[in-house]
Coordinates of C-alpha atoms in Angstrom, one line a residue:
M13 CA -0.1 0.0 0.0
G14 CA 1.3 3.4 -0.7
F15 CA 2.6 5.7 -3.8
R16 CA 4.2 3.5 -6.4
R17 CA 7.1 4.8 -8.4
P18 CA 6.5 4.7 -12.0
E19 CA 8.3 1.9 -14.0
A20 CA 9.8 4.1 -16.5
A21 CA 10.1 7.9 -15.7
Q22 CA 8.7 9.8 -18.7
V23 CA 9.1 13.4 -19.0
Q24 CA 5.6 14.8 -20.4
E25 CA 4.5 18.5 -21.1
M26 CA 0.7 17.4 -20.3
D27 CA -0.2 17.2 -16.6
P28 CA -0.6 13.6 -15.5
G29 CA -4.1 14.3 -14.1
E30 CA -5.1 15.7 -17.6
K31 CA -3.6 13.0 -19.3
R32 CA -5.3 10.2 -17.3
L33 CA -8.6 12.3 -17.9
N34 CA -8.2 12.1 -21.5
E35 CA -7.7 8.4 -21.3
L36 CA -11.0 8.1 -19.4
G37 CA -12.9 10.0 -22.5
Y38 CA -13.0 13.6 -21.1
K39 CA -11.4 16.5 -22.6
Q40 CA -9.9 19.4 -20.5
E41 CA -12.6 21.9 -20.1
L42 CA -11.9 23.5 -16.5
R43 CA -9.0 25.2 -15.4
R44 CA -6.1 23.1 -13.9
E45 CA -4.7 25.6 -11.5
M46 CA -5.4 24.1 -8.0
T47 CA -2.4 22.9 -6.1
L48 CA -2.3 20.4 -3.4
F49 CA -2.6 23.0 -0.4
K50 CA -5.5 24.7 -2.1
T51 CA -7.3 21.5 -2.9
L52 CA -6.6 20.3 1.0
A53 CA -7.8 23.6 2.1
I54 CA -11.4 23.2 0.4
S55 CA -11.3 19.5 1.3
F56 CA -10.7 20.4 5.2
S57 CA -13.2 23.2 5.0
T58 CA -15.9 20.8 3.4
M59 CA -15.3 18.6 6.6
T60 CA -14.7 21.4 9.1
L61 CA -13.5 21.4 12.6
F62 CA -16.5 22.8 14.1
T63 CA -19.5 22.4 11.9
G64 CA -20.0 18.7 12.6
I65 CA -19.3 18.6 16.0
T66 CA -21.0 22.0 17.4
P67 CA -24.5 21.3 16.5
L68 CA -25.0 17.9 17.7
Y69 CA -22.5 18.1 20.6
G70 CA -25.5 18.9 23.1
S71 CA -27.6 16.0 22.0
S72 CA -25.0 13.2 21.7
L73 CA -23.6 14.4 25.2
L74 CA -27.4 14.2 26.6
Y75 CA -27.9 10.8 25.5
A76 CA -25.2 8.9 27.2
G77 CA -22.8 11.3 29.0
P78 CA -19.2 12.4 28.4
A79 CA -17.5 8.8 27.9
S80 CA -19.6 7.6 25.2
L81 CA -19.2 10.8 23.1
V82 CA -15.3 11.0 23.7
W83 CA -14.5 7.5 22.9
G84 CA -17.2 7.4 20.1
W85 CA -14.9 9.9 18.1
V86 CA -12.0 7.7 18.6
V87 CA -14.3 4.4 17.2
V88 CA -15.8 6.4 14.4
S89 CA -12.3 7.9 13.3
F90 CA -10.7 4.3 13.4
F91 CA -13.4 3.1 10.7
T92 CA -13.3 6.5 8.8
W93 CA -9.7 5.7 7.9
F94 CA -10.6 2.7 6.0
V95 CA -13.3 4.4 3.9
G96 CA -10.6 7.2 3.3
I97 CA -8.1 4.8 2.2
A98 CA -10.3 2.8 0.0
M99 CA -11.5 6.2 -1.7
A100 CA -8.1 7.4 -1.9
E101 CA -7.0 4.4 -4.1
I102 CA -9.9 4.9 -6.5
C103 CA -9.4 8.6 -6.7
S104 CA -5.8 8.2 -7.9
S105 CA -7.1 5.9 -10.8
F106 CA -10.1 8.0 -11.6
P107 CA -9.4 11.8 -11.2
T108 CA -12.5 13.2 -12.6
T109 CA -15.0 15.9 -11.4
G110 CA -18.0 13.3 -11.5
S111 CA -15.7 11.3 -8.9
L112 CA -18.1 8.8 -7.0
Y113 CA -20.7 8.1 -9.9
F114 CA -17.8 8.1 -12.3
W115 CA -15.8 5.6 -10.1
A116 CA -19.1 3.6 -9.7
A117 CA -19.6 3.3 -13.5
H118 CA -16.4 2.3 -14.6
L119 CA -15.6 -0.2 -11.3
A120 CA -19.1 -2.1 -11.9
G121 CA -18.3 -2.8 -15.5
P122 CA -20.5 -2.3 -18.5
R123 CA -23.4 -4.4 -17.5
W124 CA -24.2 -2.9 -14.0
G125 CA -22.1 0.5 -14.6
P126 CA -25.1 2.4 -15.8
F127 CA -27.2 1.3 -12.8
A128 CA -24.4 1.8 -10.3
S129 CA -23.7 5.2 -11.7
W130 CA -27.1 6.3 -11.7
C131 CA -27.6 5.4 -7.8
C132 CA -24.4 6.8 -6.9
A133 CA -25.0 10.1 -8.7
W134 CA -28.2 10.8 -7.0
L135 CA -27.1 9.7 -3.5
E136 CA -24.3 12.1 -3.9
T137 CA -26.3 14.8 -5.1
I138 CA -29.0 14.4 -2.6
G139 CA -26.2 14.3 0.1
L140 CA -24.3 17.4 -1.1
V141 CA -27.2 19.6 -1.6
A142 CA -28.7 18.7 1.9
G143 CA -25.0 19.1 3.1
I144 CA -25.4 23.0 2.1
G145 CA -28.5 22.9 4.2
T146 CA -27.0 21.8 7.3
Q147 CA -24.2 24.6 7.4
A148 CA -26.8 27.1 6.5
Y149 CA -29.1 25.9 9.6
A150 CA -26.1 25.3 12.1
G151 CA -24.5 28.5 11.0
S152 CA -27.8 30.5 11.5
Q153 CA -28.4 28.6 15.1
T154 CA -24.8 29.8 16.0
L155 CA -25.6 33.4 14.7
Q156 CA -28.8 33.3 16.9
S157 CA -26.7 32.7 19.9
I158 CA -24.2 35.5 19.2
I159 CA -27.2 38.0 18.5
L160 CA -28.6 36.7 22.1
L161 CA -25.4 37.2 24.0
C162 CA -24.9 40.6 22.2
T163 CA -28.1 42.2 23.0
G164 CA -27.9 40.4 26.7
T165 CA -28.8 37.0 27.9
N166 CA -32.1 35.1 27.8
K167 CA -32.1 36.2 31.5
D168 CA -31.5 39.8 30.8
G169 CA -33.8 40.3 27.8
G170 CA -31.3 39.5 25.0
Y171 CA -33.0 39.1 21.7
F172 CA -33.5 35.5 20.6
A173 CA -34.1 35.3 16.8
P174 CA -37.7 34.1 16.2
K175 CA -38.5 31.4 13.5
W176 CA -38.9 33.7 10.6
L177 CA -35.7 35.6 11.3
F178 CA -33.7 32.3 11.6
L179 CA -35.3 31.4 8.1
C180 CA -34.2 34.6 6.6
M181 CA -30.5 33.7 8.0
Y182 CA -30.5 30.5 6.5
I183 CA -31.5 31.8 3.1
G184 CA -29.1 34.8 3.6
L185 CA -26.1 32.2 4.0
T186 CA -27.1 30.1 1.1
L187 CA -27.2 33.2 -1.2
I188 CA -23.9 34.5 -0.4
W189 CA -22.4 31.0 -0.7
A190 CA -23.8 31.0 -4.2
V191 CA -22.9 34.3 -5.1
L192 CA -19.1 33.6 -4.2
N193 CA -19.3 30.3 -6.1
T194 CA -20.0 32.1 -9.4
F195 CA -16.6 33.7 -9.3
A196 CA -13.5 32.0 -10.6
L197 CA -12.3 29.1 -8.5
E198 CA -9.2 31.0 -7.6
V199 CA -11.6 33.2 -5.4
I200 CA -13.0 30.0 -3.6
A201 CA -9.7 28.5 -3.4
F202 CA -8.1 31.8 -1.7
I203 CA -10.9 32.1 0.7
D204 CA -10.8 28.2 1.7
V205 CA -7.0 28.7 2.3
I206 CA -7.7 31.5 4.8
S207 CA -10.5 28.9 6.0
I208 CA -7.8 26.3 6.8
W209 CA -5.5 28.7 8.9
W210 CA -8.9 30.2 10.7
Q211 CA -9.9 26.7 11.8
V212 CA -6.6 25.7 12.7
I213 CA -5.6 28.8 14.6
G214 CA -9.3 29.4 15.8
G215 CA -9.2 25.5 17.0
L216 CA -6.1 26.1 18.9
V217 CA -7.3 29.0 20.6
I218 CA -10.6 27.3 21.6
V219 CA -9.0 23.9 22.7
I220 CA -6.3 25.8 25.0
M221 CA -8.1 28.7 26.0
L222 CA -11.4 27.3 27.0
P223 CA -10.2 24.8 29.9
L224 CA -7.9 27.7 31.2
V225 CA -10.6 30.4 31.2
S226 CA -13.0 27.9 33.0
L227 CA -13.0 28.5 36.9
T228 CA -13.3 24.4 37.5
T229 CA -12.8 21.6 34.9
Q230 CA -14.3 18.1 35.3
S231 CA -11.6 15.5 36.3
A232 CA -10.4 13.0 33.8
S233 CA -12.4 10.2 35.3
Y234 CA -15.7 12.0 34.6
V235 CA -14.7 12.7 31.1
F236 CA -13.3 9.4 30.1
T237 CA -15.5 7.0 32.1
H238 CA -18.9 8.6 33.2
F239 CA -21.8 7.1 31.7
E240 CA -25.2 8.6 32.3
T241 CA -28.6 8.4 30.4
A242 CA -31.3 10.8 30.4
P243 CA -34.5 9.1 29.8
D244 CA -36.5 11.7 31.3
S245 CA -35.1 13.9 28.4
T246 CA -34.8 11.7 25.7
G247 CA -37.5 8.9 26.5
I248 CA -34.6 6.2 25.9
S249 CA -33.5 4.3 28.7
S250 CA -31.9 1.4 26.7
K251 CA -28.1 1.8 27.3
P252 CA -27.0 0.0 23.7
Y253 CA -29.4 2.4 22.1
V254 CA -28.2 5.6 23.8
V255 CA -24.5 4.6 23.1
V256 CA -25.6 4.0 19.2
L257 CA -27.1 7.8 19.3
S258 CA -24.4 9.3 21.1
F259 CA -22.0 8.2 18.2
L260 CA -24.2 10.3 15.8
V261 CA -21.9 13.3 16.3
S262 CA -18.8 11.8 15.0
Q263 CA -20.5 9.9 12.2
Y264 CA -22.1 13.2 10.9
S265 CA -18.5 14.9 11.2
L266 CA -16.2 12.7 9.8
Y267 CA -17.0 12.7 6.1
G268 CA -16.7 15.3 3.4
Y269 CA -13.1 14.2 2.3
D270 CA -14.4 13.5 -1.2
A271 CA -14.3 17.1 -2.0
A272 CA -10.9 16.7 -3.1
A273 CA -12.2 14.2 -5.6
H274 CA -14.5 16.9 -6.8
L275 CA -11.8 19.2 -7.9
T276 CA -9.6 16.7 -9.5
E277 CA -10.0 18.0 -13.0
E278 CA -9.1 21.5 -11.7
T279 CA -5.9 20.3 -9.9
K280 CA -2.5 19.9 -10.7
G281 CA -1.2 16.2 -10.3
A282 CA -4.7 15.0 -9.3
D283 CA -3.7 11.3 -9.6
K284 CA -1.3 11.9 -6.4
N285 CA -2.5 15.0 -5.0
G286 CA -6.4 14.0 -4.8
P287 CA -5.5 10.9 -2.4
I288 CA -3.1 13.0 -0.6
A289 CA -5.7 15.7 0.3
I290 CA -8.2 12.9 1.1
L291 CA -6.0 11.2 3.9
S292 CA -4.6 14.6 5.2
S293 CA -8.1 16.0 5.7
I294 CA -9.0 13.1 7.7
G295 CA -5.8 12.9 9.5
I296 CA -6.1 16.6 10.5
I297 CA -9.8 16.6 11.6
T298 CA -9.3 13.3 13.4
V299 CA -6.7 14.9 15.9
F300 CA -8.5 18.5 15.9
G301 CA -11.9 16.9 16.5
W302 CA -11.3 14.9 19.4
A303 CA -9.3 17.7 20.9
Y304 CA -12.4 20.1 20.5
I305 CA -14.4 17.5 22.1
L306 CA -12.4 17.2 25.1
A307 CA -11.9 21.2 25.6
L308 CA -15.7 21.4 25.9
T309 CA -16.2 18.5 27.9
F310 CA -13.7 19.4 30.5
S311 CA -15.0 22.8 30.6
I312 CA -18.5 21.8 31.6
Q313 CA -19.6 23.8 34.9
D314 CA -23.0 22.4 35.6
F315 CA -24.2 19.4 33.3
G316 CA -27.8 19.7 34.1
Y317 CA -28.0 23.4 33.4
L318 CA -26.8 23.2 30.0
Y319 CA -30.3 21.9 29.0
D320 CA -32.3 24.2 31.2
P321 CA -34.4 26.5 28.9
S322 CA -34.3 29.2 31.4
N323 CA -30.5 29.6 31.2
E324 CA -28.5 32.4 29.3
T325 CA -28.6 30.8 26.0
A326 CA -32.2 29.5 26.3
G327 CA -31.0 26.1 26.4
A328 CA -30.8 26.0 22.6
F329 CA -27.2 25.4 22.0
V330 CA -25.1 23.7 24.5
P331 CA -21.8 24.7 23.1
A332 CA -22.5 28.6 23.7
Q333 CA -23.8 27.9 27.2
I334 CA -20.3 26.2 27.7
L335 CA -18.5 29.1 26.6
Y336 CA -20.6 31.5 28.4
D337 CA -20.3 29.9 31.8
A338 CA -16.6 29.8 31.2
F339 CA -15.9 33.3 30.4
Q340 CA -18.7 34.7 32.7
G341 CA -17.5 32.7 35.6
R342 CA -13.8 34.3 35.0
Y343 CA -14.3 37.7 33.8
H344 CA -18.1 38.5 34.5
N345 CA -19.0 39.1 31.0
S346 CA -19.5 37.4 27.8
A347 CA -17.4 39.0 25.3
G348 CA -14.9 36.1 25.1
A349 CA -17.9 33.5 24.4
I350 CA -18.9 35.9 21.5
V351 CA -15.5 35.9 20.1
L352 CA -15.1 32.1 20.3
L353 CA -18.8 31.7 18.8
F354 CA -17.9 33.9 15.9
I355 CA -14.6 31.7 15.4
I356 CA -17.2 28.8 15.2
W357 CA -19.6 30.5 13.2
G358 CA -16.8 31.6 10.5
S359 CA -16.2 27.8 10.2
F360 CA -20.0 27.3 9.3
F361 CA -19.4 30.0 6.7
F362 CA -16.3 28.4 5.1
G363 CA -17.8 24.8 5.2
G364 CA -21.0 25.8 3.6
L365 CA -19.0 27.7 0.8
S366 CA -16.9 24.5 0.2
I367 CA -19.8 22.1 0.3
T368 CA -21.7 24.5 -2.3
T369 CA -18.5 24.2 -4.5
S370 CA -18.6 20.3 -4.3
A371 CA -22.4 19.9 -4.7
A372 CA -22.1 22.4 -7.8
R373 CA -19.3 20.1 -9.4
V374 CA -21.4 17.0 -8.9
V375 CA -24.6 18.5 -10.7
Y376 CA -22.2 19.8 -13.3
A377 CA -20.8 16.5 -13.9
L378 CA -24.1 14.5 -13.7
S379 CA -25.6 17.1 -16.5
R380 CA -22.6 16.6 -18.5
D381 CA -23.7 13.0 -18.5
E382 CA -27.1 14.1 -19.3
G383 CA -28.5 12.5 -16.0
I384 CA -30.6 15.6 -14.8
P385 CA -33.6 17.1 -16.2
F386 CA -32.7 20.1 -18.5
S387 CA -29.2 19.0 -18.4
S388 CA -28.2 21.5 -21.0
I389 CA -28.9 24.5 -18.7
W390 CA -27.0 23.0 -15.8
R391 CA -24.0 21.9 -17.6
K392 CA -23.1 25.2 -19.0
I393 CA -19.8 26.7 -17.9
H394 CA -19.5 30.7 -17.2
P395 CA -17.6 32.0 -20.0
K396 CA -15.3 34.1 -18.2
H397 CA -14.8 32.3 -14.7
K398 CA -14.8 29.1 -16.2
V399 CA -17.3 27.4 -13.3
P400 CA -20.5 25.7 -13.4
S401 CA -22.5 29.0 -12.2
N402 CA -26.0 27.4 -13.4
A403 CA -25.4 24.3 -11.5
V404 CA -24.5 26.4 -8.4
W405 CA -27.7 28.3 -8.6
L406 CA -29.6 25.2 -8.9
C407 CA -28.1 23.8 -5.4
A408 CA -28.8 26.9 -3.8
A409 CA -32.5 27.0 -4.9
I410 CA -33.0 23.5 -3.6
C411 CA -31.4 24.2 -0.4
I412 CA -33.7 26.9 0.3
L413 CA -36.7 24.8 -0.5
L414 CA -35.5 22.2 2.1
G415 CA -35.1 25.1 4.8
L416 CA -38.8 26.3 4.3
P417 CA -40.2 24.0 6.9
I418 CA -37.9 25.8 9.6
L419 CA -41.2 28.3 10.1
K420 CA -43.3 25.2 11.2
V421 CA -41.5 22.3 12.2
N422 CA -39.0 22.0 15.1
V423 CA -37.1 18.9 14.0
V424 CA -35.8 20.3 10.7
F425 CA -32.0 20.1 11.4
T426 CA -32.4 16.4 12.4
A427 CA -34.0 15.4 9.2
I428 CA -31.5 17.6 7.1
T429 CA -28.6 16.0 8.6
S430 CA -30.0 12.4 8.2
I431 CA -30.7 12.8 4.6
C432 CA -27.2 14.7 4.1
T433 CA -25.4 11.8 5.8
I434 CA -27.4 8.9 4.5
G435 CA -27.0 10.4 0.9
W436 CA -23.4 11.7 1.1
V437 CA -21.9 8.5 2.9
G438 CA -24.2 6.1 1.1
G439 CA -22.7 7.5 -2.2
Y440 CA -19.2 6.3 -1.1
A441 CA -20.7 2.8 -0.6
V442 CA -21.6 2.2 -4.5
P443 CA -17.9 2.6 -5.9
I444 CA -16.2 0.9 -3.0
F445 CA -18.7 -2.2 -3.3
A446 CA -17.9 -2.3 -6.9
R447 CA -14.1 -2.3 -6.3
I448 CA -14.6 -5.3 -3.9
V449 CA -16.5 -7.6 -6.6
M450 CA -14.4 -6.4 -9.7
D451 CA -12.0 -8.5 -11.3
E452 CA -8.5 -7.0 -10.4
K453 CA -7.1 -7.5 -13.9
N454 CA -9.5 -4.6 -15.3
F455 CA -8.3 -2.2 -12.6
K456 CA -6.0 0.5 -13.8
A457 CA -4.0 1.5 -10.7
G458 CA -3.0 5.0 -10.2
P459 CA 0.1 6.1 -8.1
F460 CA -1.7 5.3 -4.9
Y461 CA -2.6 1.3 -4.9
L462 CA -3.6 -0.8 -1.9
G463 CA -2.5 -4.2 -3.6
R464 CA -3.7 -7.2 -1.8
A465 CA -4.8 -4.8 1.1
R466 CA -7.8 -3.5 -1.0
R467 CA -10.2 -6.3 -0.6
P468 CA -10.2 -6.5 3.4
V469 CA -10.0 -2.5 3.4
C470 CA -12.9 -2.1 1.1
I471 CA -14.8 -4.6 3.0
I472 CA -14.6 -3.0 6.4
A473 CA -15.4 0.4 4.8
F474 CA -18.4 -0.8 3.0
L475 CA -19.8 -2.5 6.1
W476 CA -19.1 0.7 8.2
I477 CA -21.2 2.9 5.6
C478 CA -23.9 0.6 5.8
Y479 CA -24.1 0.7 9.7
T480 CA -23.7 4.4 9.3
C481 CA -26.7 4.9 6.9
S482 CA -28.8 2.7 9.3
V483 CA -28.2 4.5 12.4
F484 CA -29.3 7.9 10.9
L485 CA -32.9 6.5 10.1
L486 CA -33.4 5.5 13.7
P487 CA -35.8 7.6 15.9
T488 CA -33.6 10.1 18.2
Y489 CA -36.5 10.7 20.7
Y490 CA -39.4 8.9 22.2
P491 CA -42.2 9.0 22.4
L492 CA -42.8 9.4 18.8
S493 CA -44.6 12.6 17.9
W494 CA -45.1 15.1 15.1
N495 CA -42.4 17.3 17.0
T496 CA -39.9 14.4 17.5
F497 CA -40.2 11.8 14.6
N498 CA -37.3 11.4 12.4
Y499 CA -38.5 12.2 9.0
A500 CA -35.5 11.2 7.2
P501 CA -36.6 7.7 6.2
V502 CA -39.6 8.9 4.8
A503 CA -37.7 11.8 2.6
I504 CA -34.9 9.4 1.9
G505 CA -37.7 6.6 1.0
V506 CA -39.7 8.9 -1.2
G507 CA -36.6 10.4 -2.9
L508 CA -34.9 6.9 -3.6
S509 CA -38.3 5.4 -4.7
S510 CA -38.8 8.2 -7.2
I511 CA -35.3 8.0 -8.4
M512 CA -35.5 4.0 -8.9
L513 CA -39.1 4.4 -10.5
W514 CA -37.5 6.7 -12.8
W515 CA -34.6 4.4 -13.9
M516 CA -37.1 1.6 -14.5
L517 CA -39.6 3.4 -16.2
D518 CA -37.4 5.8 -18.4
A519 CA -33.9 6.3 -17.7
R520 CA -32.5 2.9 -18.1
K521 CA -33.2 3.4 -21.6
W522 CA -30.9 6.3 -22.3
F523 CA -28.9 6.7 -19.3
K524 CA -25.5 5.0 -19.9
G525 CA -23.0 6.5 -17.2
P526 CA -20.4 9.0 -18.2
V527 CA -20.4 10.1 -21.8
R528 CA -17.2 10.4 -23.4
N529 CA -16.4 13.8 -25.0
I530 CA -13.3 12.8 -26.5
D531 CA -12.0 10.2 -28.8
I532 CA -8.3 9.5 -28.1
S533 CA -8.0 7.0 -30.7
N534 CA -8.8 9.2 -33.5
G535 CA -7.6 12.4 -31.8
K536 CA -11.2 14.1 -32.0
V537 CA -12.9 16.1 -29.6

C-alpha cells in the first residue's frame, strides 16, 4: 500500500491528471490551477473542525454522558480511515470531477455500470445539496446565539431570533455562498486557504483557552469514564441504543473528504494530490476534532444547567452555554464567549461555501452526462470564470426549499442532517462495493495503490458505511410525535423510490453513465 514509483520515468508536458482524464474519455474544460494545498484547504473546509461537532454535541452528550461521546470519536475515526483509504485508491485511478458516480460506472463494468452510476450520482447529489442546508442551519443557530449574547442574555432580555428571522439567516447564507461560487475558482480557493488557517488557529485558541478560562474543570475520570443516560429528556432508557445515538455526532462530522475528488479536474497532479488531500483531511480532523470535544467536555460547569430552557442561551445551544459559563465565571462578561462563537460561526461559513463548490461540481458532472432534467442548462460553464454557475444556483434553490419547513417544524435539522449523511456517505458505498467485486485485472491502478490490502480495506469500509446509514434512520427521541419523529426515512424513501421508478420506467433506456466527449484513438473532441 502506498505511492508507487512509475516503472519508466517519462517527461511529459501534459499534466498527468489531464492525461489520465483524456484516457478516461473527457477533454479538459475546467481550469487546472489548483495546488495540493488549495485542494486540501477546500477538502478540509468541507469536513470542517466545528461544523459537525458543534450542532450535535449537546444531543450526543445528553444521550449517554461524556465517556460515550469522547470514545465514540475514536471509534468512528478508526473506521473512517478505512473508508478514506479505499476512496483514495479509487481517486488516484479516476481523477475526474464526477468522482464517485464516475468511479461506480467504471468499477461496476459495462453491465451494471449505468445502474451503479445512476444510484451513486443521485445519492451523492442528495447528500451534498442537503449538506449545504446543514451548514446554513447550524450557522444560523450559532448566529442566533451570538445575537442573543450581544443583546444581553436570555435572562436579561436579550434578543432570541424568532423562526422567521432564523429562516432569513438560513436563506441569506445560502445566497452568499452561491454568489461567491459564481466567481472564478481561485477566489474560492483563496477563501478556503483562509478557512484552513482560520480553523487551525481558531481551533487551537478554543482548545487551549477554554479549559484555562473555566473556573473549574471536570476530572479525567468524569470525561473518560462517566456514563449517564437521560430517559426523562430523551425518552430512551436502553443503554446500547443511547450509545449508538451518542456516536451520531462523530459519524456526521467525519465525512466530506471526497471534496478533493470533485476538484481533481482542476488540480495539478490530481492522481497523486487528490489521495493526499483526502487522507490529510481525515488526519487533521481526527486530531483536532477530538481535542475540541475534550476541551468542551472538560469545561462543563454544570451538566444539568446546560439544557435548562431558562439559562442564558435559552437551552438552545449547549456549546454556547459552555463558552458563556467559562467567560462569565472568570471575567463576569460574555465578550470572550462571543468572540469564540464568531470563530465557530466562521467555520460554518467556510464549510457551507466549500460544500456548495462540491455540490455544484457533482451537478455539473451529472448534467454533462445527461443525468438530470434540463441538463443542457446545468452543464453550462461561465464563459469568463469557467465555473458551473447554473449548477451553483440550482443547488442553492433546492437548499432554500429544504429550509422552508423551519417556520413550522422543530426537527428540521435532524431530518436534513440525516438526509445529508445517508445520501453523502451512501454514495461512498457504491464504488467501494464495486471495487470489492470487480476483477482486479480490470483495474488500472494510479500512483496510490492498495495491492492485496484492497479487499479487506474495502469490505470494512463498506460495512461501516452501511451501519452509518442505518443508524441515521433511527428515531432520536421517544415517545414518537410530530415534533420528535425523524422524517429522514420518509424523505429518503420517497426520494430513492422516485429515482428508482424513474430508472425503471425511463432512465435505463438512455442513461449509460459517464459520456465520453473525446475520442483518443481518432484524436477527435
